[in-house]
Amino acid sequence: MISLTIPIPKRPTHPTGIWNWLTTIDHKRIGILYGVTAFILFLTGGIEALYMRAQLATPEAEIVSPEVFNQLFTMHGTTMIFLAIMPMGTAFFNYIIPLQIGARDVAFPRLNAFSYWTFLAGAIMLKSSWFLGGAPNAGWFGYAPITGVPYNPGHGIDFWILSLQILGIASLAAAFNFVVTIINMRAPGMSLMRMPLFTWMTFVTSLLLILAFPVITVALIELMFDRFYGANFFVPAAGASPLLWQHLFWIFGHPEVYILILPAMGIISEIIPTFSKKPLFGYPVVVLSGVVIAFMGWMVWSHHMFTVGLGPVANSVFALTTMAIAVPTGVKIFSWMGTMWRGSIHFSTAMLFSVGFVALFIIGGLSGVMHSSAASDAQQQDTYFIVAHLHYVLFGGSIMALLAAVYYWFPKITGRLMSESIGKINFWLTFIAMNLTFFPMHFTGLDGMPRRIYTYGTEMGWDLWNAVASMGAFLLAASILVFMHNVVRSYRKGEISGSDPWDGRTLEWSISSPPPEYNFAEIPVVETRDPFWAQKRDSVATARVGGGSGEGEHDIHMPQPSYWPLVVSIGLLIGGYGLIYNVAVAVVGGAIALIAVYAWSFEPVNEPEEH
Amino acid sequence: MSLFRHHPTRLVRLVPLLLVFIVAGCYPDHPQSTFDSTGPVAQSQLNLFYWIFWAAVFVFVTVQSALLYICLKFRRKPGDPDPEQTHGHNKLEIIWTVLPVILLAIVAVPTVLTIFDNANSPDPDGMHVNVVAHQWWWEFNYPGEDVKTSNELHIPVDEVVNVSLETKDVIHSFWIPKIAGKVDMVPGNSNKMWIKGEEIGIFHGQCAEFCGESHANMRFQVIVESRADFDAWVASEREPAVIPVEPLAKAGLDLFEGDAQCWSCHKVEGSSRSRGTKGPNLTHLSGRQYLGAGIVENSQTNLRNWLTSPNDLKPGNIMYRDAAVYNDPDKALSDSDISALVAYLRSLK
Ligand SMILES: [Cu+2]
Ligand SMILES: [Cu+2]
């Protein structure tokens, strides 16, 4: 054995200010970092959308050039999916899951910090392409061969490939972390079928992610080899089939759709029972339908390829499997309605957003069934009808649910309530503007407007509804401003919420708001579903949940902060830029990451402090 | 199976009209509306659409009204006690699993029938057109008629036309909303479809798959005409270009086949020089109604504008990118050059 001792600095003790945030491994702080970062990125994606809606508001407008328009829709899609909705979900996974399962942190706290910093690295990489010679311009699903060097000589696509790879690393690390956390760290007594629905859906989403991301990783590596080293994976002239890309992309891409929507469904399944004062109707069936959706999500990818010429047999099979997914989705919707039935419904803002989710998701679901019919989809594929559908699912679905989640868990995170009156304005404005923006797209789509066109002639008859959609988009932006105002205002001077403002049902409401660093002074013992509700209503006398006296506090050893996750991510970021501009830099980046991983592994732990 | 190929009954037609009205806003002319089909393929797709649409409306109305009812009926009033903590209801859960299955079966059967219906040409030995897509224009070849043209598809009314779809570069998608839903053109993988126009007139098509900078400007026209008109068109297309006698046009020809290097990309039948294939076939350019892949009317002014600065009409187009007259200032066309070229091109009837 070679004995090689490299001195590794000790872990930071009680860092303050910025260092506190840079080295934190507390799941709550990481959750906040995720949330704030993802929201800022959501705003950038929104601005990209507004540029497009301004360009399309009138026929033959010249607000942006066609090339910039192509970059805008590519960046908008990629941003909203990978940099906004996914990490906003992760923000809540981070903050809420350990609290819901009665844990003190996630299974791998440093890996968790690494996920965040790597996500940030990927985001910086992608977004910086705007300032480094042009953003990617081939759409968020980047079909070959238009992503090939002959059609796309600039660096935009390179940024797209590498940032998605970096984001993939972040997502995978987070997903493994949550799977292990949920399997291993549940409080005693919390069997799988006692887990809150949000935890369940996080679990299912993480598994989906672990299975789906490797597929796009492979596809991206192949594309990278094509572009960087002259390989021929997707070069038709060399005999490759560009359909390979489509298959790989959508085998990832369809499960990805569920990665975006299942957490939302989990959120809704927490909020609706709380504000109806009833347990979730048909809990086992709702869990099962989530699992079934995730499973069936692997059997439908070719519905994105109905027009590529797979033949009538393949099209029929994928039409049928796609329709079948409507069944478990319907079950979920009916179960939410069953929960509200005979409930005692309080329409807080969180509840309004949740019910709004249900109403809008029904529309998105129905238009989904419409284009699952491959034959009639030939008229809808690649038109604004699809754009309408996907925004009903992703805005009406995911974003509405995430807004609901903010209103719901804000008091837990900050200790203050958000303003309900501003909240109501926020909800109605969002709800109306969202329909104003996206509903007319059904019309323009059926009226023959293809997606991804930067201009159209007035003779096409699309002026009116495009104008309406654009007005809606700016109204939607206003509603987001109202939301931001409410968050900032409530953070500063919102009403103090106490630990359980909503008469909650799950464990996170049993501890103080904001929760102490160690979450639970005493790990709760769970004997039923909705344990906190049961304890409050005294129906289960023996349930021992709830904030401790603080007695045990001194004996709780929390994992210590660390510099290294951040350093590894910096290494990856440098490596990414290096691959594009200069291999030597890439080697430096790789070396930094490797050294940091080494230091991470052997980082000494500080002695527990004396009190 | 022709379950979905009949024309719908009156009543079913009335509702579409209403829908068309909503969709249309207040404008009269909707050249790419999918509600106004004039061919059996688009018609079967539209009928299927209505079938599913009504099923969807039914679900929408029932579920949304139930949701609304629940929201109004079960609002919390001050002093309400905790509701009963019911956990589920087996019978209900089975019902709302089975009902959607039935509803989906109603949608699934006609879907599969229509998929197979539209996949197979009813007359595979009929006329044949080979469409080749390029960034950002179309080539139409009629092997049986020995005609090659661009950007304007002529077909005889009421006849099945078998179309094969290819691309020279990236993926495009061939779509004539009033005649047939789209089919993609994938490199290295030729696709087939069939179309039939049942009404005489000009119909509009557009590339539906994102294909780069001028994707929005990749359009085309379909001229559905009587068999006699079609035959006359074929006959005139087969004629080689007439060599102009008028001096300005003659000067244009010289430029075209000389310094301006138009010949290197464009084909003009009858000329031994102009054999290029990078751009559209221009043999009978002036017989076409539109210019630049269906984006502007084929008028003298528009042609002039096109030759003066193609990039203004169609950003990024390959002619502007690659032709020496546009990217080499020394070779730029003078005003009089352009007048000569316009005169020549206008003579290509
Ligand atoms: Cu899909
Ligand atoms: Cu295109």
XYZ file of C-alpha atoms in Angstrom, chain B:
349
model
C -64.000 -0.294 -43.772
C -65.627 2.945 -44.557
C -67.328 3.629 -41.290
C -65.869 7.076 -41.269
C -65.662 7.934 -44.852
C -69.285 8.956 -45.494
C -70.167 12.532 -45.449
C -71.844 13.397 -42.216
C -75.551 14.000 -41.992
C -76.980 17.498 -41.917
C -77.165 17.798 -38.186
C -73.619 16.698 -37.693
C -72.665 19.286 -40.275
C -74.446 22.135 -38.532
C -72.460 21.841 -35.358
C -69.160 21.923 -37.205
C -70.318 25.126 -38.809
C -70.840 26.615 -35.409
C -67.431 25.422 -34.311
C -65.847 26.774 -37.430
C -67.403 30.066 -36.581
C -65.924 30.106 -33.094
C -62.581 28.886 -34.250
C -62.607 31.283 -37.112
C -63.225 34.320 -35.022
C -64.762 36.757 -37.430
C -62.545 36.282 -40.435
C -64.002 34.756 -43.533
C -61.127 32.896 -45.075
C -59.375 29.996 -43.406
C -57.094 28.375 -45.934
C -55.755 25.803 -43.490
C -58.805 25.053 -41.389
C -59.148 21.369 -40.578
C -62.911 21.824 -40.276
C -63.450 22.383 -43.941
C -62.161 19.219 -45.518
C -62.384 18.540 -49.224
C -60.854 15.096 -49.417
C -61.673 11.679 -47.995
C -58.580 11.421 -45.818
C -59.130 14.753 -44.096
C -62.827 13.970 -43.955
C -62.322 10.675 -42.125
C -59.938 12.424 -39.738
C -62.484 15.150 -39.142
C -65.309 12.691 -38.547
C -63.149 10.847 -36.066
C -62.297 14.132 -34.441
C -65.989 14.952 -33.972
C -66.692 11.549 -32.561
C -64.010 11.970 -29.910
C -64.833 15.620 -29.455
C -68.394 14.842 -28.465
C -67.273 12.101 -26.116
C -64.892 14.630 -24.583
C -67.617 17.261 -24.315
C -69.786 14.745 -22.532
C -67.049 13.966 -20.019
C -66.139 17.609 -19.649
C -69.664 18.701 -18.894
C -70.424 15.897 -16.437
C -67.168 16.037 -14.529
C -66.853 19.809 -14.390
C -70.436 20.251 -13.276
C -69.951 17.606 -10.627
C -66.846 19.444 -9.461
C -68.698 22.746 -9.402
C -71.596 21.203 -7.531
C -69.263 19.746 -4.924
C -67.503 23.087 -4.508
C -70.756 24.925 -3.925
C -72.517 22.302 -1.883
C -69.829 21.317 0.586
C -68.350 24.694 1.465
C -67.484 24.974 5.094
C -69.895 27.053 7.118
C -68.911 28.487 10.473
C -69.493 26.003 13.242
C -69.575 22.957 10.965
C -68.387 19.835 12.781
C -65.699 17.584 11.306
C -67.186 15.591 8.472
C -67.369 11.839 8.678
C -63.925 10.378 7.954
C -64.874 8.074 5.108
C -61.976 6.326 3.446
C -63.427 5.073 0.197
C -66.255 3.245 -1.430
C -65.452 0.084 -3.342
C -68.459 0.006 -5.626
C -68.024 3.619 -6.622
C -64.352 3.117 -7.299
C -65.070 0.170 -9.557
C -67.712 2.142 -11.428
C -65.429 5.046 -12.122
C -62.741 2.726 -13.366
C -65.024 0.782 -15.665
C -66.998 3.702 -17.088
C -63.944 5.376 -18.628
C -62.898 2.029 -20.065
C -66.199 1.780 -21.899
C -65.968 5.358 -23.058
C -62.450 4.766 -24.329
C -63.538 1.659 -26.200
C -66.083 3.825 -27.995
C -63.229 6.042 -29.085
C -60.714 3.284 -29.698
C -62.638 1.221 -32.236
C -63.173 3.923 -34.843
C -59.620 5.135 -34.203
C -58.085 1.826 -35.177
C -60.410 1.446 -38.149
C -59.508 4.881 -39.452
C -55.793 4.313 -38.933
C -55.895 1.258 -41.158
C -58.276 2.888 -43.598
C -55.988 5.805 -44.233
C -52.823 3.734 -44.292
C -53.670 1.870 -47.463
C -54.248 3.574 -50.743
C -57.531 2.551 -52.349
C -55.854 2.714 -55.737
C -52.176 1.847 -55.392
C -51.724 1.701 -59.152
C -53.137 5.178 -59.678
C -51.264 8.358 -60.215
C -48.024 8.872 -58.356
C -46.261 11.981 -57.096
C -42.881 11.991 -55.473
C -42.453 14.900 -53.061
C -38.961 15.874 -51.989
C -38.570 18.425 -49.227
C -35.614 20.794 -48.988
C -34.842 23.523 -46.496
C -37.293 25.452 -47.238
C -39.033 24.476 -50.455
C -40.673 21.518 -52.161
C -39.938 19.487 -55.243
C -42.833 17.695 -56.972
C -41.982 14.945 -59.387
C -44.559 13.080 -61.464
C -42.754 9.957 -62.716
C -45.754 8.742 -64.746
C -46.284 12.087 -66.439
C -42.597 12.842 -66.758
C -43.046 16.222 -65.108
C -40.783 17.881 -62.548
C -41.836 21.041 -60.812
C -41.577 22.870 -57.510
C -43.677 24.486 -54.840
C -47.014 23.983 -56.578
C -48.734 20.626 -56.662
C -51.314 19.999 -59.385
C -53.669 17.068 -58.974
C -56.749 15.996 -60.893
C -59.993 16.180 -58.935
C -61.593 12.994 -57.609
C -58.593 10.832 -58.344
C -56.475 9.001 -55.840
C -52.935 10.309 -55.860
C -50.243 8.184 -54.259
C -47.619 10.338 -52.673
C -44.169 9.281 -51.627
C -42.341 11.583 -49.266
C -38.630 12.157 -49.037
C -36.277 14.812 -47.772
C -32.891 15.967 -48.895
C -31.828 17.371 -45.541
C -33.639 17.529 -42.181
C -37.069 16.280 -41.148
C -40.047 18.069 -42.677
C -43.729 17.247 -42.642
C -46.136 17.323 -45.553
C -49.510 18.729 -44.625
C -52.518 19.932 -46.595
C -55.048 20.473 -43.800
C -58.118 20.450 -46.033
C -57.058 17.366 -47.956
C -55.054 15.164 -45.589
C -53.369 15.153 -42.211
C -49.608 15.343 -42.109
C -46.970 12.721 -42.736
C -43.315 13.400 -41.938
C -40.447 13.291 -44.368
C -37.605 11.543 -42.607
C -34.099 11.336 -44.069
C -33.254 7.860 -45.277
C -36.773 6.628 -44.680
C -39.277 7.265 -47.437
C -42.912 7.535 -46.322
C -46.091 7.008 -48.251
C -49.537 8.512 -48.130
C -52.461 8.986 -50.429
C -54.591 12.006 -51.094
C -57.672 12.832 -53.059
C -59.152 16.247 -53.695
C -62.891 16.334 -54.082
C -63.304 19.984 -54.847
C -61.714 22.080 -57.562
C -59.712 24.957 -56.185
C -56.474 26.086 -54.622
C -55.595 24.606 -51.259
C -52.818 25.537 -48.915
C -50.208 23.326 -47.382
C -47.410 23.970 -44.944
C -44.419 22.200 -43.500
C -45.454 21.075 -40.046
C -42.192 19.827 -38.555
C -39.700 22.378 -37.341
C -36.942 22.403 -39.951
C -34.828 25.466 -39.212
C -34.760 29.176 -39.662
C -37.447 29.570 -42.325
C -39.703 26.734 -41.210
C -42.560 29.249 -41.044
C -41.973 30.134 -44.683
C -42.095 26.639 -46.077
C -45.507 26.528 -47.651
C -47.002 25.328 -50.894
C -50.205 25.333 -52.911
C -52.227 22.410 -54.146
C -54.202 23.038 -57.293
C -57.028 20.607 -57.661
C -58.348 20.808 -61.213
C -60.458 18.904 -63.683
C -58.804 16.045 -65.483
C -58.803 18.090 -68.701
C -57.104 21.058 -67.051
C -54.640 18.751 -65.398
C -53.751 17.122 -68.714
C -53.296 20.532 -70.273
C -51.030 21.534 -67.420
C -48.976 18.355 -67.813
C -48.634 19.014 -71.530
C -47.382 22.549 -70.982
C -45.043 21.485 -68.181
C -43.422 18.982 -70.477
C -42.552 21.672 -72.991
C -39.017 22.942 -72.593
C -38.542 26.613 -71.824
C -38.856 28.950 -74.785
C -35.740 30.927 -75.539
C -36.701 34.576 -75.258
C -36.306 36.963 -78.200
C -37.035 40.209 -76.438
C -33.604 41.857 -75.796
C -33.960 42.504 -72.043
C -35.085 38.946 -71.394
C -32.318 37.690 -73.630
C -29.823 39.634 -71.539
C -31.390 38.028 -68.483
C -30.880 34.575 -69.954
C -27.238 35.369 -70.578
C -26.773 36.472 -67.012
C -28.685 33.470 -65.708
C -26.494 31.094 -67.617
C -23.393 33.181 -67.138
C -21.989 35.490 -64.515
C -24.885 35.404 -62.099
C -24.413 31.642 -61.796
C -28.087 30.991 -61.358
C -27.603 27.923 -63.547
C -25.532 26.229 -60.893
C -28.557 25.760 -58.647
C -31.581 25.957 -60.897
C -32.829 23.728 -63.647
C -34.484 25.108 -66.762
C -35.586 22.351 -69.141
C -34.260 22.931 -72.606
C -31.163 24.712 -71.438
C -27.961 22.746 -71.620
C -26.399 25.007 -69.015
C -29.016 25.347 -66.303
C -28.999 21.908 -64.721
C -28.586 22.746 -61.040
C -30.572 20.889 -58.396
C -29.906 22.885 -55.243
C -32.862 25.145 -55.940
C -36.350 24.858 -57.415
C -36.914 23.974 -61.035
C -37.696 27.250 -62.795
C -38.731 25.976 -66.265
C -42.293 27.276 -65.954
C -41.836 29.669 -63.072
C -44.243 32.247 -64.402
C -47.009 29.690 -64.604
C -46.971 29.460 -60.802
C -49.202 31.530 -58.608
C -46.814 31.967 -55.726
C -43.147 32.545 -55.195
C -40.627 31.387 -52.618
C -42.436 28.198 -51.579
C -45.898 29.633 -51.396
C -45.152 32.753 -49.427
C -45.867 35.655 -51.789
C -47.836 36.129 -54.959
C -45.820 35.589 -58.100
C -45.875 39.166 -59.373
C -43.270 41.219 -61.170
C -42.625 43.313 -58.043
C -42.321 40.353 -55.745
C -39.958 38.623 -58.118
C -37.874 41.755 -58.219
C -37.850 41.960 -54.432
C -36.927 38.323 -54.212
C -33.932 38.746 -56.479
C -32.885 42.010 -54.824
C -32.763 40.636 -51.313
C -34.099 37.118 -50.861
C -33.315 37.291 -47.163
C -35.965 39.932 -46.551
C -38.714 37.741 -47.906
C -37.356 34.555 -46.469
C -34.761 34.799 -43.720
C -31.924 32.329 -43.882
C -32.831 30.848 -47.254
C -30.167 28.762 -48.948
C -30.067 30.878 -52.100
C -29.140 33.958 -50.117
C -26.694 31.992 -48.038
C -24.858 30.234 -50.864
C -25.234 32.227 -54.086
C -22.161 34.269 -54.937
C -24.267 37.211 -56.108
C -25.478 37.701 -52.544
C -22.487 36.830 -50.425
C -19.720 38.251 -52.554
C -20.024 42.063 -52.872
C -17.907 42.025 -56.050
C -20.458 39.878 -57.804
C -23.579 41.654 -56.546
C -26.355 42.155 -59.063
C -26.922 45.675 -60.340
C -30.397 47.089 -60.790
C -30.233 46.525 -64.507
C -29.040 42.952 -63.988
C -32.068 42.364 -61.875
C -34.384 43.906 -64.457
C -32.921 41.593 -67.064
C -33.261 38.526 -64.845
C -36.833 39.451 -63.993
C -37.666 39.833 -67.659
C -36.152 36.448 -68.398
C -37.891 34.696 -65.513
C -41.214 36.301 -66.412
C -40.824 34.826 -69.873
C -40.686 31.296 -68.463
C -44.369 30.601 -68.872
